[in-house]
Amino acid sequence: MPLRIYSTNMMKKLAFCLTLILCFYLNLSIAQNERPQEPKIPFNYNVEDVVFFNSKADSIKLAGTLTLPKAIKKPPVAILISGSGPQNRDAYLKPFNHKPFLVLADYLTKQGIAVLRYDDRGVGESQGKFKDATSFDFALDVEAAIHFLKTRNDIDTSKIGLIGHSEGGLIAPIVTSKNKDVAFVVMLAGPGVDGGKILETQSRKMMELRGVQKMMIDENEKLTTIIYDVIKRYKNTDTIKSKIAKGLNNFKAQNPMSIVSPSITPILIEQQFKILESKWLLEFIKIDPKEYLEKTTCSILVLNGSKDVQVLPEVNLPEIQKALATSGNTDVTIKELENLNHLFQTAETGNLDEYKTIEETFAPSALKLIADWINERF
């Protein structure tokens, strides 16, 4: 999970920081010891390396792995959708040395559910450019995966489902809102509010865990709200820059005694414009998942860990529930899982620092819940 800080000295000056902690990657190197849950050869199911193509994105090749139960002739199948940041088919979290999609695929396949997982575009053996892609582009990759699976004669093509983690839990409803070939969705720590709200709430939670004073957190949130509101309202880059600068300068003028005001300088304001370099981030801030959840009528399981400090359950689950009620969906299961973090590990605090210290990759109770829910229906 990257910690993108657009002003590196803000916290030192008790000013605001813009953090994007939703994502899953950091380019750090650590010892790559196997975790206890990682499956080992020989597997008691069939494993096939596959490729498919996205005809809506210059026919880029996407490469992945399809695992198939041996004992079931035409099993249901789940497509795994990764969270933010470039990830391979195992959703390998390099700084934390975990492969949650490898563990999830192994477990589900052993429970009679086929699984397709693939390298993100521009990652591993997949073609395309990751940097320029938005959540909507990744949704097109998922649609390509669905189209590929429908050509297979060794799965039940009427039982194709999506399992999305974090941003993947946003991408899944984007797909299902217009694609009726999806039989089920599992949202793992997926958002129920727009990206700006996700970033604001996780920033607040992370600062609370660091022991930052409430007054500082509140003032930080006022400034990030100014920036995100501008991004949500305007499209033109120059307009966004001028509106952000005006908003921050107005805040400083109107709140000279604020703890963050001394740090609002031309240099700091210029640093905030780095947010405009990410097409993905600009789009993510604007996307409201409720728009797509309200159009999702297939069976859906929504899971969030009680110690998730990145996609907060108390913020997101109620909004997801409201949106699905609006959809008229009659098969909705929403659960907050006790003591699980954003990665669905059993955790003490949920803080990012714990991820790499926890040997467990994916809580067995969560794995069982997912498999049982799918098998009860399909």
mmCIF file with all atom_site columns, C-alpha atoms in Angstrom, residues 151-249:
data_model
loop_
_atom_site.group_PDB
_atom_site.id
_atom_site.type_symbol
_atom_site.label_atom_id
_atom_site.label_alt_id
_atom_site.label_comp_id
_atom_site.label_asym_id
_atom_site.label_entity_id
_atom_site.label_seq_id
_atom_site.pdbx_PDB_ins_code
_atom_site.Cartn_x
_atom_site.Cartn_y
_atom_site.Cartn_z
_atom_site.occupancy
_atom_site.B_iso_or_equiv
_atom_site.pdbx_formal_charge
_atom_site.auth_seq_id
_atom_site.auth_comp_id
_atom_site.auth_asym_id
_atom_site.auth_atom_id
_atom_site.pdbx_PDB_model_num
ATOM 1  C CA . THR A 1 151 ? -15.672 -19.379 -24.282 1.00 0.00 ? 151 THR A CA 1
ATOM 2  C CA . ARG A 1 152 ? -14.677 -22.204 -21.941 1.00 0.00 ? 152 ARG A CA 1
ATOM 3  C CA . ASN A 1 153 ? -16.512 -25.530 -21.839 1.00 0.00 ? 153 ASN A CA 1
ATOM 4  C CA . ASP A 1 154 ? -15.022 -26.670 -18.523 1.00 0.00 ? 154 ASP A CA 1
ATOM 5  C CA . ILE A 1 155 ? -16.839 -24.172 -16.278 1.00 0.00 ? 155 ILE A CA 1
ATOM 6  C CA . ASP A 1 156 ? -20.473 -23.208 -15.752 1.00 0.00 ? 156 ASP A CA 1
ATOM 7  C CA . THR A 1 157 ? -20.682 -19.975 -17.731 1.00 0.00 ? 157 THR A CA 1
ATOM 8  C CA . SER A 1 158 ? -23.950 -19.059 -16.009 1.00 0.00 ? 158 SER A CA 1
ATOM 9  C CA . LYS A 1 159 ? -22.102 -18.947 -12.683 1.00 0.00 ? 159 LYS A CA 1
ATOM 10 C CA . ILE A 1 160 ? -19.334 -16.414 -13.307 1.00 0.00 ? 160 ILE A CA 1
ATOM 11 C CA . GLY A 1 161 ? -18.659 -14.158 -10.311 1.00 0.00 ? 161 GLY A CA 1
ATOM 12 C CA . LEU A 1 162 ? -16.353 -11.324 -9.288  1.00 0.00 ? 162 LEU A CA 1
ATOM 13 C CA . ILE A 1 163 ? -14.328 -11.038 -6.092  1.00 0.00 ? 163 ILE A CA 1
ATOM 14 C CA . GLY A 1 164 ? -12.797 -7.591  -5.704  1.00 0.00 ? 164 GLY A CA 1
ATOM 15 C CA . HIS A 1 165 ? -10.555 -6.324  -2.942  1.00 0.00 ? 165 HIS A CA 1
ATOM 16 C CA . SER A 1 166 ? -10.361 -2.626  -2.007  1.00 0.00 ? 166 SER A CA 1
ATOM 17 C CA . GLU A 1 167 ? -10.464 -0.738  -5.325  1.00 0.00 ? 167 GLU A CA 1
ATOM 18 C CA . GLY A 1 168 ? -11.363 -4.103  -6.839  1.00 0.00 ? 168 GLY A CA 1
ATOM 19 C CA . GLY A 1 169 ? -14.507 -3.879  -4.712  1.00 0.00 ? 169 GLY A CA 1
ATOM 20 C CA . LEU A 1 170 ? -15.339 -0.677  -6.590  1.00 0.00 ? 170 LEU A CA 1
ATOM 21 C CA . ILE A 1 171 ? -14.501 -2.100  -10.001 1.00 0.00 ? 171 ILE A CA 1
ATOM 22 C CA . ALA A 1 172 ? -16.799 -5.116  -9.527  1.00 0.00 ? 172 ALA A CA 1
ATOM 23 C CA . PRO A 1 173 ? -20.014 -3.034  -9.228  1.00 0.00 ? 173 PRO A CA 1
ATOM 24 C CA . ILE A 1 174 ? -18.892 -0.855  -12.137 1.00 0.00 ? 174 ILE A CA 1
ATOM 25 C CA . VAL A 1 175 ? -18.881 -4.053  -14.201 1.00 0.00 ? 175 VAL A CA 1
ATOM 26 C CA . THR A 1 176 ? -22.101 -5.537  -12.814 1.00 0.00 ? 176 THR A CA 1
ATOM 27 C CA . SER A 1 177 ? -24.015 -2.284  -13.267 1.00 0.00 ? 177 SER A CA 1
ATOM 28 C CA . LYS A 1 178 ? -24.017 -2.917  -17.013 1.00 0.00 ? 178 LYS A CA 1
ATOM 29 C CA . ASN A 1 179 ? -23.002 -6.567  -17.460 1.00 0.00 ? 179 ASN A CA 1
ATOM 30 C CA . LYS A 1 180 ? -25.717 -9.082  -16.618 1.00 0.00 ? 180 LYS A CA 1
ATOM 31 C CA . ASP A 1 181 ? -23.452 -12.079 -17.231 1.00 0.00 ? 181 ASP A CA 1
ATOM 32 C CA . VAL A 1 182 ? -22.195 -11.802 -13.644 1.00 0.00 ? 182 VAL A CA 1
ATOM 33 C CA . ALA A 1 183 ? -23.922 -14.183 -11.233 1.00 0.00 ? 183 ALA A CA 1
ATOM 34 C CA . PHE A 1 184 ? -22.370 -12.982 -7.982  1.00 0.00 ? 184 PHE A CA 1
ATOM 35 C CA . VAL A 1 185 ? -20.076 -10.406 -6.420  1.00 0.00 ? 185 VAL A CA 1
ATOM 36 C CA . VAL A 1 186 ? -17.923 -10.526 -3.305  1.00 0.00 ? 186 VAL A CA 1
ATOM 37 C CA . MET A 1 187 ? -16.738 -7.110  -2.118  1.00 0.00 ? 187 MET A CA 1
ATOM 38 C CA . LEU A 1 188 ? -13.715 -7.366  0.165   1.00 0.00 ? 188 LEU A CA 1
ATOM 39 C CA . ALA A 1 189 ? -13.102 -4.020  1.879   1.00 0.00 ? 189 ALA A CA 1
ATOM 40 C CA . GLY A 1 190 ? -14.744 -2.261  -1.045  1.00 0.00 ? 190 GLY A CA 1
ATOM 41 C CA . PRO A 1 191 ? -15.751 1.403   -0.812  1.00 0.00 ? 191 PRO A CA 1
ATOM 42 C CA . GLY A 1 192 ? -19.264 2.690   -0.262  1.00 0.00 ? 192 GLY A CA 1
ATOM 43 C CA . VAL A 1 193 ? -18.400 6.385   -0.549  1.00 0.00 ? 193 VAL A CA 1
ATOM 44 C CA . ASP A 1 194 ? -16.563 8.443   -3.150  1.00 0.00 ? 194 ASP A CA 1
ATOM 45 C CA . GLY A 1 195 ? -12.779 8.352   -3.354  1.00 0.00 ? 195 GLY A CA 1
ATOM 46 C CA . GLY A 1 196 ? -12.351 11.772  -1.783  1.00 0.00 ? 196 GLY A CA 1
ATOM 47 C CA . LYS A 1 197 ? -14.238 10.608  1.299   1.00 0.00 ? 197 LYS A CA 1
ATOM 48 C CA . ILE A 1 198 ? -12.207 7.387   1.377   1.00 0.00 ? 198 ILE A CA 1
ATOM 49 C CA . LEU A 1 199 ? -8.967  9.374   1.422   1.00 0.00 ? 199 LEU A CA 1
ATOM 50 C CA . GLU A 1 200 ? -10.222 11.829  4.037   1.00 0.00 ? 200 GLU A CA 1
ATOM 51 C CA . THR A 1 201 ? -11.427 9.151   6.446   1.00 0.00 ? 201 THR A CA 1
ATOM 52 C CA . GLN A 1 202 ? -8.366  6.956   6.123   1.00 0.00 ? 202 GLN A CA 1
ATOM 53 C CA . SER A 1 203 ? -6.096  9.970   6.561   1.00 0.00 ? 203 SER A CA 1
ATOM 54 C CA . ARG A 1 204 ? -7.962  10.870  9.753   1.00 0.00 ? 204 ARG A CA 1
ATOM 55 C CA . LYS A 1 205 ? -7.743  7.308   11.058  1.00 0.00 ? 205 LYS A CA 1
ATOM 56 C CA . MET A 1 206 ? -4.039  6.983   10.288  1.00 0.00 ? 206 MET A CA 1
ATOM 57 C CA . MET A 1 207 ? -3.263  10.254  12.063  1.00 0.00 ? 207 MET A CA 1
ATOM 58 C CA . GLU A 1 208 ? -5.299  9.113   15.066  1.00 0.00 ? 208 GLU A CA 1
ATOM 59 C CA . LEU A 1 209 ? -3.218  5.946   15.220  1.00 0.00 ? 209 LEU A CA 1
ATOM 60 C CA . ARG A 1 210 ? -0.053  8.068   15.111  1.00 0.00 ? 210 ARG A CA 1
ATOM 61 C CA . GLY A 1 211 ? -1.267  10.066  18.076  1.00 0.00 ? 211 GLY A CA 1
ATOM 62 C CA . VAL A 1 212 ? -1.806  13.325  16.189  1.00 0.00 ? 212 VAL A CA 1
ATOM 63 C CA . GLN A 1 213 ? -3.906  15.860  18.104  1.00 0.00 ? 213 GLN A CA 1
ATOM 64 C CA . LYS A 1 214 ? -7.595  16.015  17.217  1.00 0.00 ? 214 LYS A CA 1
ATOM 65 C CA . MET A 1 215 ? -7.365  19.733  16.450  1.00 0.00 ? 215 MET A CA 1
ATOM 66 C CA . MET A 1 216 ? -4.621  19.050  13.925  1.00 0.00 ? 216 MET A CA 1
ATOM 67 C CA . ILE A 1 217 ? -6.653  16.263  12.337  1.00 0.00 ? 217 ILE A CA 1
ATOM 68 C CA . ASP A 1 218 ? -9.735  18.469  12.084  1.00 0.00 ? 218 ASP A CA 1
ATOM 69 C CA . GLU A 1 219 ? -7.791  21.300  10.443  1.00 0.00 ? 219 GLU A CA 1
ATOM 70 C CA . ASN A 1 220 ? -6.129  18.853  8.063   1.00 0.00 ? 220 ASN A CA 1
ATOM 71 C CA . GLU A 1 221 ? -9.533  17.596  7.002   1.00 0.00 ? 221 GLU A CA 1
ATOM 72 C CA . LYS A 1 222 ? -10.774 21.100  6.232   1.00 0.00 ? 222 LYS A CA 1
ATOM 73 C CA . LEU A 1 223 ? -7.906  21.580  3.792   1.00 0.00 ? 223 LEU A CA 1
ATOM 74 C CA . THR A 1 224 ? -8.196  18.210  2.086   1.00 0.00 ? 224 THR A CA 1
ATOM 75 C CA . THR A 1 225 ? -11.917 18.846  1.691   1.00 0.00 ? 225 THR A CA 1
ATOM 76 C CA . ILE A 1 226 ? -11.123 22.075  -0.161  1.00 0.00 ? 226 ILE A CA 1
ATOM 77 C CA . ILE A 1 227 ? -8.855  20.200  -2.571  1.00 0.00 ? 227 ILE A CA 1
ATOM 78 C CA . TYR A 1 228 ? -11.134 17.209  -3.154  1.00 0.00 ? 228 TYR A CA 1
ATOM 79 C CA . ASP A 1 229 ? -14.222 19.375  -3.636  1.00 0.00 ? 229 ASP A CA 1
ATOM 80 C CA . VAL A 1 230 ? -12.416 21.333  -6.351  1.00 0.00 ? 230 VAL A CA 1
ATOM 81 C CA . ILE A 1 231 ? -11.366 18.127  -8.107  1.00 0.00 ? 231 ILE A CA 1
ATOM 82 C CA . LYS A 1 232 ? -14.932 16.796  -7.972  1.00 0.00 ? 232 LYS A CA 1
ATOM 83 C CA . ARG A 1 233 ? -16.366 19.994  -9.463  1.00 0.00 ? 233 ARG A CA 1
ATOM 84 C CA . TYR A 1 234 ? -13.933 20.840  -12.251 1.00 0.00 ? 234 TYR A CA 1
ATOM 85 C CA . LYS A 1 235 ? -12.206 19.036  -15.115 1.00 0.00 ? 235 LYS A CA 1
ATOM 86 C CA . ASN A 1 236 ? -9.807  21.596  -16.602 1.00 0.00 ? 236 ASN A CA 1
ATOM 87 C CA . THR A 1 237 ? -6.337  21.305  -15.055 1.00 0.00 ? 237 THR A CA 1
ATOM 88 C CA . ASP A 1 238 ? -5.634  25.036  -15.000 1.00 0.00 ? 238 ASP A CA 1
ATOM 89 C CA . THR A 1 239 ? -9.005  25.689  -13.400 1.00 0.00 ? 239 THR A CA 1
ATOM 90 C CA . ILE A 1 240 ? -8.351  23.056  -10.739 1.00 0.00 ? 240 ILE A CA 1
ATOM 91 C CA . LYS A 1 241 ? -4.966  24.590  -9.940  1.00 0.00 ? 241 LYS A CA 1
ATOM 92 C CA . SER A 1 242 ? -6.340  28.105  -9.626  1.00 0.00 ? 242 SER A CA 1
ATOM 93 C CA . LYS A 1 243 ? -9.310  26.972  -7.531  1.00 0.00 ? 243 LYS A CA 1
ATOM 94 C CA . ILE A 1 244 ? -7.103  24.941  -5.176  1.00 0.00 ? 244 ILE A CA 1
ATOM 95 C CA . ALA A 1 245 ? -4.707  27.868  -4.741  1.00 0.00 ? 245 ALA A CA 1
ATOM 96 C CA . LYS A 1 246 ? -7.584  30.264  -4.134  1.00 0.00 ? 246 LYS A CA 1
ATOM 97 C CA . GLY A 1 247 ? -9.269  27.920  -1.680  1.00 0.00 ? 247 GLY A CA 1
ATOM 98 C CA . LEU A 1 248 ? -6.136  27.332  0.392   1.00 0.00 ? 248 LEU A CA 1
ATOM 99 C CA . ASN A 1 249 ? -5.143  30.996  0.406   1.00 0.00 ? 249 ASN A CA 1
#
